[in-house]
Amino acid sequence: MKYSSYYLKTNKEAKSLESINATLLQKGGFVEQVMAGVYAFLPIGLRVLNKIETIVREEMDKVGSELLLPALSPKSLWEQSGRLNTIDVLFEVRGANDLARAKNSASYILNPTQEEIMTTIVRHYAMSYKDLPLAVYQIQTKFRSEPRAKSGLMRGREFRMKDLYSFHETAEDLDRFYDEMKSVYARVFDRMGLGHATHLTLAGGGDFTSNFSHEFQTVCETGEDIIFYDEKEKIWKNKEVASEELQKTAESVRASEVGNIYRFGTKYSDSFDHIITQQNGDKSAVHTGSYGIGTSRLMGVLVEKFHDEKGIMWPESVAPFTVYLAGLNRDDDATIAAADAAYTALEEAGVETLYDDRDTGTGAKFADAELLGIPWRVVVSKKTAGKLEVTSRATNETHLLEISEFLKKAGK
Amino acid sequence: MKYSSYYLKTNKEAKSLESINATLLQKGGFVEQVMAGVYAFLPIGLRVLNKIETIVREEMDKVGSELLLPALSPKSLWEQSGRLNTIDVLFEVRGANDLARAKNSASYILNPTQEEIMTTIVRHYAMSYKDLPLAVYQIQTKFRSEPRAKSGLMRGREFRMKDLYSFHETAEDLDRFYDEMKSVYARVFDRMGLGHATHLTLAGGGDFTSNFSHEFQTVCETGEDIIFYDEKEKIWKNKEVASEELQKTAESVRASEVGNIYRFGTKYSDSFDHIITQQNGDKSAVHTGSYGIGTSRLMGVLVEKFHDEKGIMWPESVAPFTVYLAGLNRDDDATIAAADAAYTALEEAGVETLYDDRDTGTGAKFADAELLGIPWRVVVSKKTAGKLEVTSRATNETHLLEISEFLKKAGK
């Protein structure tokens, strides 16, 4: 991608927002805040979000089928589950003006989560033990009426989320799948460079269930949660389940919740009459679980984890581009030709490259490369004499390399 | 994909809905109606939607950069544009219960279209003639408070839409781009097999503008619109702009609007102070246009156009799979092995194949193949003796082919 023809404008002078992630993402032209807790993803930001969601999708495809549920649902479903008046972040939707309300007086729910819809759909599909176990998921925009939304992409009124739902004949089979999902989630966070910093954490059931659940908490100075390490049980616990004693004495860290997994037992099957026929002909309620990952929140957490005073430092797996190619000496035709050739060679080798072909000075180009957090800055100038000057954003080490040497380094 | 491990259940006995498209899509397990005008896309339905959106994305990438705007926006933006009280399908969002409203008493707009947000974002980006022309687009879920939503995917309260916005220094440059988009749109509809049946149609400006606009109307018996051919001007016109005389005398057809393009001039730039510096230093308001394609509506229109009494007949470019491989004689190990081998060969050649490996009878398999509308039914049975019995869904012609012959036919 050539910078000059791309919708991208960094703005180091942009006003700071209330969180590091929103501030850096807005300065870098990744997002723009439309209102508190609501962000537009600009082209380079959408690239990062898509990479995060592709990793999530690839891992979920190994255990379930993707579908797409609507954002709207009838209120009757939420009455039936008993959650219409108990979820304190639930949004409703209705005509916005007199004209609209005169034509359609109904109101609907704008879904923060989708156990209700999912159960009513899957009960038509899974009517026998033969159809189970079954897992379906979606990656979709969701909505919560957050009173305070000051943590950038880490707490949105509108946010992207992967939610997977599983359906089982027995509690034991749900437990088996629930444990499998712990490994699936660990792989997702590993692939984004967060594996070492993300702890499986025992938690309460929240709005959902009286069972214990688990959160995946990424250690992060600016996280909204505190988690405690229980030495005896060798497990991290969140505030809901850590005893007073543990909260006083145990090792604790700030963390941000990037995923959660729940076992509901037959709660939703009971509410929505999701009954199957067992092999012996008996009828029984289905056992269900749900499994969330906040993909836009992850983008925020990644920035909180991976940045320095100059800007973002994306892990390569989610970086918008692998290489920031800075073409210098734009008044010299031979150097321009060398940079053009390097761009072509990188693209042909499958290295995603943002080619800064602008007539701006070296300082502005280097500052953009650092702010944008692209893993490799590659300079072509009069001085590089046919080679590439390659600098790692992570280590700041610089090497003068042949293009073939760099391609090898980049795994191509 | 093996049918036995896929989330797919056809249901020929499902009750009919109010439209052909919703009825066939629900019987085929593509969608499930959650409420009037609101549908869940089940896995095989999401495959079709993704194929439609991929075609749209590929063509839009040739003229603009993709981004993703939020579904929520502040009411103040709609006050500023003067549309808060004039759009009769506008939805608002607020806390759904007392708990939620006590914590957050604000209300927001759930966007049916996004000129307001887009203008406020792009004005930060495009401040000089050097930044223009500029085109950005998104493919996103949108919302309209439709009083009647009885046309299946052709009229949703919640629907998928591609919306592209363009920004220009002069009215002439907007006109140039507007004409270019007519060709871009023609290519999109061509690629989906709708080119011959889709007419560029002169229309009014709707909520948006007093200028003329254009619609892309696909001839369709169940379409909600009527368009008239003006012999003198050699152009189709919709009801808004066809004279009474023309409506009485001209050739007319029912059609469904699958796309529309608008020129706003400086309407939104004036509302939101989007002013640029021209080359000579003068300031001027930006000229803008917007360009929509309803991607979920297209899925409905495709079914209305391409079906018979047995089910859907997808054009190959948007079909969920290219081949429905019916493995018969499941009690015969050699035939099972032959079908397995055909499946492997097809997948390895890149032919997307739904392999019906179930123990059901031939009639059920063939009925599913027809209902699902997959372009090629390929049978492996005792009788086919190492070859494939290939039947076209479109023509119903059957040929006994070597696998190499079929791969050639399928363009592999």
mmCIF file with all atom_site columns, C-alpha atoms in Angstrom, chain A residues 24-184:
data_model
loop_
_atom_site.group_PDB
_atom_site.id
_atom_site.type_symbol
_atom_site.label_atom_id
_atom_site.label_alt_id
_atom_site.label_comp_id
_atom_site.label_asym_id
_atom_site.label_entity_id
_atom_site.label_seq_id
_atom_site.pdbx_PDB_ins_code
_atom_site.Cartn_x
_atom_site.Cartn_y
_atom_site.Cartn_z
_atom_site.occupancy
_atom_site.B_iso_or_equiv
_atom_site.pdbx_formal_charge
_atom_site.auth_seq_id
_atom_site.auth_comp_id
_atom_site.auth_asym_id
_atom_site.auth_atom_id
_atom_site.pdbx_PDB_model_num
ATOM 1   C CA . LEU A 1 24  ? -2.387  6.334   20.632 1.00 0.00 ? 24  LEU A CA 1
ATOM 2   C CA . LEU A 1 25  ? -4.918  4.754   18.279 1.00 0.00 ? 25  LEU A CA 1
ATOM 3   C CA . GLN A 1 26  ? -6.431  8.137   17.478 1.00 0.00 ? 26  GLN A CA 1
ATOM 4   C CA . LYS A 1 27  ? -3.044  9.853   17.048 1.00 0.00 ? 27  LYS A CA 1
ATOM 5   C CA . GLY A 1 28  ? -2.026  7.033   14.710 1.00 0.00 ? 28  GLY A CA 1
ATOM 6   C CA . GLY A 1 29  ? -5.168  7.344   12.604 1.00 0.00 ? 29  GLY A CA 1
ATOM 7   C CA . PHE A 1 30  ? -6.389  3.850   13.559 1.00 0.00 ? 30  PHE A CA 1
ATOM 8   C CA . VAL A 1 31  ? -9.661  4.968   15.115 1.00 0.00 ? 31  VAL A CA 1
ATOM 9   C CA . GLU A 1 32  ? -11.681 8.084   15.673 1.00 0.00 ? 32  GLU A CA 1
ATOM 10  C CA . GLN A 1 33  ? -13.851 8.553   18.716 1.00 0.00 ? 33  GLN A CA 1
ATOM 11  C CA . VAL A 1 34  ? -17.424 9.354   17.645 1.00 0.00 ? 34  VAL A CA 1
ATOM 12  C CA . MET A 1 35  ? -18.622 9.617   21.240 1.00 0.00 ? 35  MET A CA 1
ATOM 13  C CA . ALA A 1 36  ? -17.575 8.139   24.585 1.00 0.00 ? 36  ALA A CA 1
ATOM 14  C CA . GLY A 1 37  ? -17.304 4.370   24.140 1.00 0.00 ? 37  GLY A CA 1
ATOM 15  C CA . VAL A 1 38  ? -18.061 4.509   20.409 1.00 0.00 ? 38  VAL A CA 1
ATOM 16  C CA . TYR A 1 39  ? -15.269 4.441   17.818 1.00 0.00 ? 39  TYR A CA 1
ATOM 17  C CA . ALA A 1 40  ? -14.917 4.414   14.055 1.00 0.00 ? 40  ALA A CA 1
ATOM 18  C CA . PHE A 1 41  ? -12.229 2.064   12.736 1.00 0.00 ? 41  PHE A CA 1
ATOM 19  C CA . LEU A 1 42  ? -10.342 3.901   10.010 1.00 0.00 ? 42  LEU A CA 1
ATOM 20  C CA . PRO A 1 43  ? -8.713  1.820   7.242  1.00 0.00 ? 43  PRO A CA 1
ATOM 21  C CA . ILE A 1 44  ? -5.457  1.033   9.045  1.00 0.00 ? 44  ILE A CA 1
ATOM 22  C CA . GLY A 1 45  ? -7.381  0.310   12.260 1.00 0.00 ? 45  GLY A CA 1
ATOM 23  C CA . LEU A 1 46  ? -9.780  -1.998  10.450 1.00 0.00 ? 46  LEU A CA 1
ATOM 24  C CA . ARG A 1 47  ? -6.748  -3.935  9.183  1.00 0.00 ? 47  ARG A CA 1
ATOM 25  C CA . VAL A 1 48  ? -5.684  -4.615  12.780 1.00 0.00 ? 48  VAL A CA 1
ATOM 26  C CA . LEU A 1 49  ? -9.211  -5.519  13.883 1.00 0.00 ? 49  LEU A CA 1
ATOM 27  C CA . ASN A 1 50  ? -9.520  -7.890  10.906 1.00 0.00 ? 50  ASN A CA 1
ATOM 28  C CA . LYS A 1 51  ? -6.234  -9.593  11.806 1.00 0.00 ? 51  LYS A CA 1
ATOM 29  C CA . ILE A 1 52  ? -7.357  -10.096 15.390 1.00 0.00 ? 52  ILE A CA 1
ATOM 30  C CA . GLU A 1 53  ? -10.703 -11.463 14.212 1.00 0.00 ? 53  GLU A CA 1
ATOM 31  C CA . THR A 1 54  ? -9.050  -13.728 11.646 1.00 0.00 ? 54  THR A CA 1
ATOM 32  C CA . ILE A 1 55  ? -6.966  -15.358 14.388 1.00 0.00 ? 55  ILE A CA 1
ATOM 33  C CA . VAL A 1 56  ? -10.085 -15.808 16.512 1.00 0.00 ? 56  VAL A CA 1
ATOM 34  C CA . ARG A 1 57  ? -12.035 -17.173 13.525 1.00 0.00 ? 57  ARG A CA 1
ATOM 35  C CA . GLU A 1 58  ? -9.317  -19.669 12.576 1.00 0.00 ? 58  GLU A CA 1
ATOM 36  C CA . GLU A 1 59  ? -9.234  -21.103 16.089 1.00 0.00 ? 59  GLU A CA 1
ATOM 37  C CA . MET A 1 60  ? -13.031 -21.175 16.481 1.00 0.00 ? 60  MET A CA 1
ATOM 38  C CA . ASP A 1 61  ? -13.471 -22.904 13.113 1.00 0.00 ? 61  ASP A CA 1
ATOM 39  C CA . LYS A 1 62  ? -11.637 -25.856 14.654 1.00 0.00 ? 62  LYS A CA 1
ATOM 40  C CA . VAL A 1 63  ? -14.459 -26.389 17.155 1.00 0.00 ? 63  VAL A CA 1
ATOM 41  C CA . GLY A 1 64  ? -17.619 -24.846 15.684 1.00 0.00 ? 64  GLY A CA 1
ATOM 42  C CA . SER A 1 65  ? -19.525 -23.413 12.709 1.00 0.00 ? 65  SER A CA 1
ATOM 43  C CA . GLU A 1 66  ? -19.760 -19.676 12.108 1.00 0.00 ? 66  GLU A CA 1
ATOM 44  C CA . LEU A 1 67  ? -23.116 -17.944 11.725 1.00 0.00 ? 67  LEU A CA 1
ATOM 45  C CA . LEU A 1 68  ? -24.411 -14.400 12.193 1.00 0.00 ? 68  LEU A CA 1
ATOM 46  C CA . LEU A 1 69  ? -27.250 -13.504 14.530 1.00 0.00 ? 69  LEU A CA 1
ATOM 47  C CA . PRO A 1 70  ? -29.104 -10.202 14.389 1.00 0.00 ? 70  PRO A CA 1
ATOM 48  C CA . ALA A 1 71  ? -28.367 -7.303  16.740 1.00 0.00 ? 71  ALA A CA 1
ATOM 49  C CA . LEU A 1 72  ? -32.097 -6.736  17.336 1.00 0.00 ? 72  LEU A CA 1
ATOM 50  C CA . SER A 1 73  ? -34.348 -9.149  19.186 1.00 0.00 ? 73  SER A CA 1
ATOM 51  C CA . PRO A 1 74  ? -37.938 -9.122  20.453 1.00 0.00 ? 74  PRO A CA 1
ATOM 52  C CA . LYS A 1 75  ? -38.421 -8.130  24.097 1.00 0.00 ? 75  LYS A CA 1
ATOM 53  C CA . SER A 1 76  ? -40.505 -11.247 24.664 1.00 0.00 ? 76  SER A CA 1
ATOM 54  C CA . LEU A 1 77  ? -37.345 -13.391 24.529 1.00 0.00 ? 77  LEU A CA 1
ATOM 55  C CA . TRP A 1 78  ? -35.794 -11.409 27.366 1.00 0.00 ? 78  TRP A CA 1
ATOM 56  C CA . GLU A 1 79  ? -38.975 -11.604 29.415 1.00 0.00 ? 79  GLU A CA 1
ATOM 57  C CA . GLN A 1 80  ? -38.903 -15.351 28.932 1.00 0.00 ? 80  GLN A CA 1
ATOM 58  C CA . SER A 1 81  ? -35.326 -15.647 30.207 1.00 0.00 ? 81  SER A CA 1
ATOM 59  C CA . GLY A 1 82  ? -36.051 -13.264 33.083 1.00 0.00 ? 82  GLY A CA 1
ATOM 60  C CA . ARG A 1 83  ? -33.293 -10.852 32.071 1.00 0.00 ? 83  ARG A CA 1
ATOM 61  C CA . LEU A 1 84  ? -35.338 -7.934  30.667 1.00 0.00 ? 84  LEU A CA 1
ATOM 62  C CA . ASN A 1 85  ? -35.274 -6.025  33.946 1.00 0.00 ? 85  ASN A CA 1
ATOM 63  C CA . THR A 1 86  ? -32.108 -7.402  35.535 1.00 0.00 ? 86  THR A CA 1
ATOM 64  C CA . ILE A 1 87  ? -29.347 -6.481  33.068 1.00 0.00 ? 87  ILE A CA 1
ATOM 65  C CA . ASP A 1 88  ? -28.353 -2.932  33.966 1.00 0.00 ? 88  ASP A CA 1
ATOM 66  C CA . VAL A 1 89  ? -26.567 -2.290  30.659 1.00 0.00 ? 89  VAL A CA 1
ATOM 67  C CA . LEU A 1 90  ? -29.413 -3.428  28.387 1.00 0.00 ? 90  LEU A CA 1
ATOM 68  C CA . PHE A 1 91  ? -30.370 -1.110  25.501 1.00 0.00 ? 91  PHE A CA 1
ATOM 69  C CA . GLU A 1 92  ? -33.775 -0.869  23.852 1.00 0.00 ? 92  GLU A CA 1
ATOM 70  C CA . VAL A 1 93  ? -34.559 0.496   20.392 1.00 0.00 ? 93  VAL A CA 1
ATOM 71  C CA . ARG A 1 94  ? -37.623 2.436   19.253 1.00 0.00 ? 94  ARG A CA 1
ATOM 72  C CA . GLY A 1 95  ? -38.678 5.078   16.746 1.00 0.00 ? 95  GLY A CA 1
ATOM 73  C CA . ALA A 1 96  ? -36.536 8.190   17.193 1.00 0.00 ? 96  ALA A CA 1
ATOM 74  C CA . ASN A 1 97  ? -39.171 10.801  16.360 1.00 0.00 ? 97  ASN A CA 1
ATOM 75  C CA . ASP A 1 98  ? -42.943 11.271  16.206 1.00 0.00 ? 98  ASP A CA 1
ATOM 76  C CA . LEU A 1 99  ? -43.109 10.283  12.533 1.00 0.00 ? 99  LEU A CA 1
ATOM 77  C CA . ALA A 1 100 ? -41.282 7.031   13.158 1.00 0.00 ? 100 ALA A CA 1
ATOM 78  C CA . ARG A 1 101 ? -43.238 6.163   16.314 1.00 0.00 ? 101 ARG A CA 1
ATOM 79  C CA . ALA A 1 102 ? -46.544 6.877   14.540 1.00 0.00 ? 102 ALA A CA 1
ATOM 80  C CA . LYS A 1 103 ? -45.641 4.332   11.866 1.00 0.00 ? 103 LYS A CA 1
ATOM 81  C CA . ASN A 1 104 ? -44.133 1.729   14.186 1.00 0.00 ? 104 ASN A CA 1
ATOM 82  C CA . SER A 1 105 ? -44.771 1.926   17.911 1.00 0.00 ? 105 SER A CA 1
ATOM 83  C CA . ALA A 1 106 ? -42.862 -1.242  18.822 1.00 0.00 ? 106 ALA A CA 1
ATOM 84  C CA . SER A 1 107 ? -39.603 -1.400  20.746 1.00 0.00 ? 107 SER A CA 1
ATOM 85  C CA . TYR A 1 108 ? -36.894 -4.050  20.602 1.00 0.00 ? 108 TYR A CA 1
ATOM 86  C CA . ILE A 1 109 ? -33.751 -5.088  22.447 1.00 0.00 ? 109 ILE A CA 1
ATOM 87  C CA . LEU A 1 110 ? -30.291 -4.263  21.072 1.00 0.00 ? 110 LEU A CA 1
ATOM 88  C CA . ASN A 1 111 ? -28.397 -7.362  22.120 1.00 0.00 ? 111 ASN A CA 1
ATOM 89  C CA . PRO A 1 112 ? -25.471 -7.263  24.560 1.00 0.00 ? 112 PRO A CA 1
ATOM 90  C CA . THR A 1 113 ? -25.201 -11.078 24.364 1.00 0.00 ? 113 THR A CA 1
ATOM 91  C CA . GLN A 1 114 ? -27.250 -13.728 22.644 1.00 0.00 ? 114 GLN A CA 1
ATOM 92  C CA . GLU A 1 115 ? -28.083 -16.755 24.746 1.00 0.00 ? 115 GLU A CA 1
ATOM 93  C CA . GLU A 1 116 ? -31.791 -16.060 24.197 1.00 0.00 ? 116 GLU A CA 1
ATOM 94  C CA . ILE A 1 117 ? -31.751 -15.973 20.397 1.00 0.00 ? 117 ILE A CA 1
ATOM 95  C CA . MET A 1 118 ? -29.190 -18.726 20.094 1.00 0.00 ? 118 MET A CA 1
ATOM 96  C CA . THR A 1 119 ? -31.197 -21.131 22.246 1.00 0.00 ? 119 THR A CA 1
ATOM 97  C CA . THR A 1 120 ? -34.410 -20.495 20.327 1.00 0.00 ? 120 THR A CA 1
ATOM 98  C CA . ILE A 1 121 ? -32.617 -21.141 17.031 1.00 0.00 ? 121 ILE A CA 1
ATOM 99  C CA . VAL A 1 122 ? -30.619 -24.188 18.047 1.00 0.00 ? 122 VAL A CA 1
ATOM 100 C CA . ARG A 1 123 ? -33.630 -25.893 19.646 1.00 0.00 ? 123 ARG A CA 1
ATOM 101 C CA . HIS A 1 124 ? -35.091 -26.196 16.119 1.00 0.00 ? 124 HIS A CA 1
ATOM 102 C CA . TYR A 1 125 ? -31.888 -27.744 14.915 1.00 0.00 ? 125 TYR A CA 1
ATOM 103 C CA . ALA A 1 126 ? -30.790 -30.003 17.764 1.00 0.00 ? 126 ALA A CA 1
ATOM 104 C CA . MET A 1 127 ? -33.718 -32.190 18.736 1.00 0.00 ? 127 MET A CA 1
ATOM 105 C CA . SER A 1 128 ? -31.926 -35.473 19.305 1.00 0.00 ? 128 SER A CA 1
ATOM 106 C CA . TYR A 1 129 ? -28.779 -36.694 21.045 1.00 0.00 ? 129 TYR A CA 1
ATOM 107 C CA . LYS A 1 130 ? -27.532 -37.397 17.496 1.00 0.00 ? 130 LYS A CA 1
ATOM 108 C CA . ASP A 1 131 ? -27.267 -33.654 16.853 1.00 0.00 ? 131 ASP A CA 1
ATOM 109 C CA . LEU A 1 132 ? -25.052 -33.121 19.907 1.00 0.00 ? 132 LEU A CA 1
ATOM 110 C CA . PRO A 1 133 ? -22.507 -31.961 20.873 1.00 0.00 ? 133 PRO A CA 1
ATOM 111 C CA . LEU A 1 134 ? -22.791 -28.830 18.798 1.00 0.00 ? 134 LEU A CA 1
ATOM 112 C CA . ALA A 1 135 ? -20.948 -25.514 18.795 1.00 0.00 ? 135 ALA A CA 1
ATOM 113 C CA . VAL A 1 136 ? -21.764 -22.384 16.802 1.00 0.00 ? 136 VAL A CA 1
ATOM 114 C CA . TYR A 1 137 ? -20.226 -18.944 16.980 1.00 0.00 ? 137 TYR A CA 1
ATOM 115 C CA . GLN A 1 138 ? -20.295 -15.487 15.491 1.00 0.00 ? 138 GLN A CA 1
ATOM 116 C CA . ILE A 1 139 ? -18.098 -12.402 15.431 1.00 0.00 ? 139 ILE A CA 1
ATOM 117 C CA . GLN A 1 140 ? -20.396 -9.426  15.690 1.00 0.00 ? 140 GLN A CA 1
ATOM 118 C CA . THR A 1 141 ? -21.000 -5.911  16.939 1.00 0.00 ? 141 THR A CA 1
ATOM 119 C CA . LYS A 1 142 ? -22.646 -5.784  20.372 1.00 0.00 ? 142 LYS A CA 1
ATOM 120 C CA . PHE A 1 143 ? -24.022 -3.028  22.568 1.00 0.00 ? 143 PHE A CA 1
ATOM 121 C CA . ARG A 1 144 ? -24.003 -2.175  26.287 1.00 0.00 ? 144 ARG A CA 1
ATOM 122 C CA . SER A 1 145 ? -25.351 0.923   27.989 1.00 0.00 ? 145 SER A CA 1
ATOM 123 C CA . GLU A 1 146 ? -22.108 1.650   29.839 1.00 0.00 ? 146 GLU A CA 1
ATOM 124 C CA . PRO A 1 147 ? -22.538 4.588   32.238 1.00 0.00 ? 147 PRO A CA 1
ATOM 125 C CA . ARG A 1 148 ? -18.807 5.353   32.121 1.00 0.00 ? 148 ARG A CA 1
ATOM 126 C CA . ALA A 1 149 ? -16.853 4.585   29.000 1.00 0.00 ? 149 ALA A CA 1
ATOM 127 C CA . LYS A 1 150 ? -13.442 6.058   29.679 1.00 0.00 ? 150 LYS A CA 1
ATOM 128 C CA . SER A 1 151 ? -11.135 3.180   28.817 1.00 0.00 ? 151 SER A CA 1
ATOM 129 C CA . GLY A 1 152 ? -11.031 3.553   25.057 1.00 0.00 ? 152 GLY A CA 1
ATOM 130 C CA . LEU A 1 153 ? -11.517 0.288   23.218 1.00 0.00 ? 153 LEU A CA 1
ATOM 131 C CA . MET A 1 154 ? -11.365 -1.589  26.522 1.00 0.00 ? 154 MET A CA 1
ATOM 132 C CA . ARG A 1 155 ? -14.925 -0.587  27.464 1.00 0.00 ? 155 ARG A CA 1
ATOM 133 C CA . GLY A 1 156 ? -17.260 0.242   24.624 1.00 0.00 ? 156 GLY A CA 1
ATOM 134 C CA . ARG A 1 157 ? -20.928 1.072   24.400 1.00 0.00 ? 157 ARG A CA 1
ATOM 135 C CA . GLU A 1 158 ? -20.546 -0.547  21.010 1.00 0.00 ? 158 GLU A CA 1
ATOM 136 C CA . PHE A 1 159 ? -17.904 -3.230  20.601 1.00 0.00 ? 159 PHE A CA 1
ATOM 137 C CA . ARG A 1 160 ? -16.909 -6.243  18.557 1.00 0.00 ? 160 ARG A CA 1
ATOM 138 C CA . MET A 1 161 ? -17.181 -9.649  20.160 1.00 0.00 ? 161 MET A CA 1
ATOM 139 C CA . LYS A 1 162 ? -16.823 -13.291 19.302 1.00 0.00 ? 162 LYS A CA 1
ATOM 140 C CA . ASP A 1 163 ? -19.432 -15.362 21.096 1.00 0.00 ? 163 ASP A CA 1
ATOM 141 C CA . LEU A 1 164 ? -19.529 -19.126 20.839 1.00 0.00 ? 164 LEU A CA 1
ATOM 142 C CA . TYR A 1 165 ? -22.309 -21.300 22.256 1.00 0.00 ? 165 TYR A CA 1
ATOM 143 C CA . SER A 1 166 ? -22.110 -25.029 22.925 1.00 0.00 ? 166 SER A CA 1
ATOM 144 C CA . PHE A 1 167 ? -24.873 -27.583 23.428 1.00 0.00 ? 167 PHE A CA 1
ATOM 145 C CA . HIS A 1 168 ? -24.478 -30.966 25.105 1.00 0.00 ? 168 HIS A CA 1
ATOM 146 C CA . GLU A 1 169 ? -26.451 -34.014 26.115 1.00 0.00 ? 169 GLU A CA 1
ATOM 147 C CA . THR A 1 170 ? -24.886 -34.214 29.577 1.00 0.00 ? 170 THR A CA 1
ATOM 148 C CA . ALA A 1 171 ? -23.189 -32.027 32.175 1.00 0.00 ? 171 ALA A CA 1
ATOM 149 C CA . GLU A 1 172 ? -20.076 -34.197 31.756 1.00 0.00 ? 172 GLU A CA 1
ATOM 150 C CA . ASP A 1 173 ? -19.877 -33.498 28.055 1.00 0.00 ? 173 ASP A CA 1
ATOM 151 C CA . LEU A 1 174 ? -20.284 -29.772 28.705 1.00 0.00 ? 174 LEU A CA 1
ATOM 152 C CA . ASP A 1 175 ? -17.401 -29.997 31.216 1.00 0.00 ? 175 ASP A CA 1
ATOM 153 C CA . ARG A 1 176 ? -15.239 -31.779 28.638 1.00 0.00 ? 176 ARG A CA 1
ATOM 154 C CA . PHE A 1 177 ? -15.878 -29.082 26.021 1.00 0.00 ? 177 PHE A CA 1
ATOM 155 C CA . TYR A 1 178 ? -15.451 -26.291 28.578 1.00 0.00 ? 178 TYR A CA 1
ATOM 156 C CA . ASP A 1 179 ? -11.975 -27.614 29.354 1.00 0.00 ? 179 ASP A CA 1
ATOM 157 C CA . GLU A 1 180 ? -11.179 -27.904 25.648 1.00 0.00 ? 180 GLU A CA 1
ATOM 158 C CA . MET A 1 181 ? -12.138 -24.248 25.207 1.00 0.00 ? 181 MET A CA 1
ATOM 159 C CA . LYS A 1 182 ? -9.556  -23.253 27.822 1.00 0.00 ? 182 LYS A CA 1
ATOM 160 C CA . SER A 1 183 ? -6.882  -24.593 25.449 1.00 0.00 ? 183 SER A CA 1
ATOM 161 C CA . VAL A 1 184 ? -8.512  -23.021 22.398 1.00 0.00 ? 184 VAL A CA 1
#
